[in-house]
XYZ file of C-alpha atoms in Angstrom:
205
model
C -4.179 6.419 -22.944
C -7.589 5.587 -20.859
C -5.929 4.398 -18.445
C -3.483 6.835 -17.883
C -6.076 9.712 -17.739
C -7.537 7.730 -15.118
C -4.781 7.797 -12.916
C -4.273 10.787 -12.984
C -7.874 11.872 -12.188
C -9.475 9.390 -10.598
C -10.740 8.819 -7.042
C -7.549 7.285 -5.758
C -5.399 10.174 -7.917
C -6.763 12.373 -5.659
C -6.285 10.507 -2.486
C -2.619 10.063 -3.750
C -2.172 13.568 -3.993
C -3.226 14.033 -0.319
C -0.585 11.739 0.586
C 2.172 12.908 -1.506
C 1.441 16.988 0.222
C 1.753 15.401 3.572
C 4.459 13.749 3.008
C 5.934 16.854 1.325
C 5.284 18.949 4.027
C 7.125 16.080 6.356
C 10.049 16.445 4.408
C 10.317 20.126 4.853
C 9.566 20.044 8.541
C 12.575 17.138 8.381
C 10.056 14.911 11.087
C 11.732 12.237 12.165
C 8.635 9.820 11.030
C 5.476 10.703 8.902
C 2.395 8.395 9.632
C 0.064 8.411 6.595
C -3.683 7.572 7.897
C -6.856 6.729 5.775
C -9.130 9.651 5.846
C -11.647 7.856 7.634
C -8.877 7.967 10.807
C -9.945 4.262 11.797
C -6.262 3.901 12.637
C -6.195 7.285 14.512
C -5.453 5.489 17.980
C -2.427 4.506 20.148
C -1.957 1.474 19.406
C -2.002 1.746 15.916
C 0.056 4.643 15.797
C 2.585 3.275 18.049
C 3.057 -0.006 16.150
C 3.353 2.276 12.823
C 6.189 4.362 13.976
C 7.874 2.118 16.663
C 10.227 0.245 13.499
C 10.979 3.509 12.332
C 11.815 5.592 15.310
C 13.434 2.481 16.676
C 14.670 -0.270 14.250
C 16.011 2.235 11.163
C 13.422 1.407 9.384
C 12.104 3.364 5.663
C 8.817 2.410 4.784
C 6.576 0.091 7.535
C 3.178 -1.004 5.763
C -0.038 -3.026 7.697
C -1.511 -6.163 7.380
C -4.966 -5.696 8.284
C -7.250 -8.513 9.942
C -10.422 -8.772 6.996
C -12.816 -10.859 5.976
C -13.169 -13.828 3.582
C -14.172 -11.962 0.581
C -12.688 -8.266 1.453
C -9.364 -7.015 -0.193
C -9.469 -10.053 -3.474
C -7.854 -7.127 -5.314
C -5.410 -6.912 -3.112
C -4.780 -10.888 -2.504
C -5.725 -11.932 -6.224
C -3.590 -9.543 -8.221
C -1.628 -6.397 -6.240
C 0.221 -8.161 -3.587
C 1.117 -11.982 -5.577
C 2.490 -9.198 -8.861
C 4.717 -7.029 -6.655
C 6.279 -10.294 -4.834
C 7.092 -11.918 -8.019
C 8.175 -8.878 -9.350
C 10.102 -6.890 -7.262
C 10.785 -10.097 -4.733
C 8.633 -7.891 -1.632
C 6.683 -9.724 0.153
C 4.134 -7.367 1.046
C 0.533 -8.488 2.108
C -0.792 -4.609 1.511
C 1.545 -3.114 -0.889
C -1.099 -0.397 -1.446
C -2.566 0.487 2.195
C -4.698 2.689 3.622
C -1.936 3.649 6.240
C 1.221 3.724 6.485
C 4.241 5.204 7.611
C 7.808 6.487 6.233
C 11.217 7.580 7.218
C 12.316 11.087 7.167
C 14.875 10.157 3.866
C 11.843 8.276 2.280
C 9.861 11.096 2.749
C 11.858 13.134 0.900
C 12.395 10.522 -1.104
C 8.810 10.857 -2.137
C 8.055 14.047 -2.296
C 11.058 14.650 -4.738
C 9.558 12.222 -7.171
C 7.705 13.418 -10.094
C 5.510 11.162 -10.316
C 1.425 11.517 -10.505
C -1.499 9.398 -10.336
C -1.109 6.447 -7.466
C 0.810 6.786 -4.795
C 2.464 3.314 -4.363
C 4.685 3.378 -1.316
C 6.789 0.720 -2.738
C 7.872 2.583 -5.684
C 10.661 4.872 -3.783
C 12.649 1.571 -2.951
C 12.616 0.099 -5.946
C 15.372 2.281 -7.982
C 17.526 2.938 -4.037
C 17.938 0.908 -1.182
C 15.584 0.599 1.959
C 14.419 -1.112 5.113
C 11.383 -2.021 4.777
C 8.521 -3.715 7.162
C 5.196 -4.871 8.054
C 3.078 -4.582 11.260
C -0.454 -6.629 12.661
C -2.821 -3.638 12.465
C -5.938 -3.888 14.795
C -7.505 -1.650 12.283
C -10.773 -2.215 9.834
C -11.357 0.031 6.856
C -14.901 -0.078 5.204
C -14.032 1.409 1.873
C -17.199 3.510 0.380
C -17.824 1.355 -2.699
C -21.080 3.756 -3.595
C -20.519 5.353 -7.030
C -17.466 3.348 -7.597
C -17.425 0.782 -10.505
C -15.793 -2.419 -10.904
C -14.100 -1.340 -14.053
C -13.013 1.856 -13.628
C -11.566 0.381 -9.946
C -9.931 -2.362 -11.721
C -8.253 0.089 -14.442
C -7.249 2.903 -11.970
C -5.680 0.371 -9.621
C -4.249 -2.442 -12.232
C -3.395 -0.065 -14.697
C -1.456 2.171 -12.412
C 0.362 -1.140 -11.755
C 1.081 -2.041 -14.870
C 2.518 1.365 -16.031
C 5.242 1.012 -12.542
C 5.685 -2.409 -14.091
C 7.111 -0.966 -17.181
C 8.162 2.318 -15.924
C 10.405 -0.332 -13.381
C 11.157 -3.070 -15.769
C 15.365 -2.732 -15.847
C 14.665 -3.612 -11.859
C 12.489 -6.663 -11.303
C 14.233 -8.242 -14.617
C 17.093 -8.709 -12.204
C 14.758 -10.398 -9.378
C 15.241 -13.892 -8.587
C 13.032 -15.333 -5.797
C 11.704 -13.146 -2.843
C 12.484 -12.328 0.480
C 10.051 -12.024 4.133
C 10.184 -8.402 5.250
C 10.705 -8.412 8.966
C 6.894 -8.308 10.869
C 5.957 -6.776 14.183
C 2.994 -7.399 16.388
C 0.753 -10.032 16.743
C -2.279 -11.239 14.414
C -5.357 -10.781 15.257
C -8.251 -12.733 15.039
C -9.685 -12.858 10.999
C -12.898 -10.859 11.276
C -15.950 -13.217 10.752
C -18.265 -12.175 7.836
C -21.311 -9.988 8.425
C -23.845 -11.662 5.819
C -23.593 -14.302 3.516
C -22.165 -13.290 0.031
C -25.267 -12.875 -2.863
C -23.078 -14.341 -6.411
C -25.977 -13.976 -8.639
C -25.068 -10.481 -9.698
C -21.464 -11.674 -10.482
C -23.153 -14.439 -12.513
């Protein structure tokens, strides 16, 4: 299908397979904890790093994703259709379940890096079929995702598509959900970020 090539080629294919070769390479090394970091290392600083691997050197933890402080109008991908679809699917109640940093156990690295899988990486998919621990930390971190080149469509049918073929791909799972579940948080909030301009809706007119 479109979609499908897509995935497997796209802009966020390729950051995928980034991820997926460092987290390989954790699994061979056997580290204790793998930190995965956006490219543009935004989260490259001791704090950050410290509240990403603190639940999983210390609390036995698998998978530990962020929730970043944004805007009003950033991340409506994320809010309108990624995160509400994975709660009432899989019953996770993750705010970012496709981040721009995160961090894994040494099992779920493996874990990862045994799978077969191409296109997205989704973080969430190695605890859906086996059991894990899995949390959330306040991030004092602030991507600015280059949008140039990038178009709404082909966004919307790498990201949602890729999302749709895990929801089929994982359908003898989330059949069996019923309700969801808080994942255990650390840190504090931060402030939300206060918007930079006013937002122009003519275009999306």
């Amino acid at each position: 299908s479109l979609a499908g090539r897509e995935n497997e080629s796209g802009p966020y294919a390729q950051i995928s397979a980034a991820q997926r070769g460092v987290l390989a390479l954790a699994a061979e090394l056997n580290a204790a904890a793998c930190l995965v970091l956006n490219a543009d290392l935004a989260a490259l600083h001791g704090e950050a790093v410290q509240s990403l691997s603190y639940p999983i050197l210390e609390k036995q933890c698998d998978l530990i994703t962020p929730i970043y402080s944004s805007r009003r109008h950033e991340g409506l991908l994320n809010t309108g259709i990624l995160a509400p679809l994975i709660r009432a699917l899989y019953g996770k109640r993750l705010q970012y379940p496709l981040p721009f940093d995160f961090a894994v156990s040494a099992r779920y690295s493996a874990r990862i890096a045994g799978s077969k899988a191409g296109g997205i990486l989704w973080p969430l998919d190695a605890a859906i079929p086996e059991p894990a621990q899995i949390g959330q930390v306040h991030l004092n971190t602030h991507h600015d995702p280059a949008a140039e080149g990038l178009e709404l469509t082909a966004v919307l049918s790498q990201i949602v598509g890729s999302l749709f073929l895990q929801v089929e791909q994982y359908a003898p799972y989330w059949q069996r959900t019923r309700g969801s579940q808080p994942t255990a948080v650390w840190g504090e909030p931060e402030a939300a970020l206060a918007d930079s301009e006013a937002v122009d809706v003519r275009p999306m007119v």
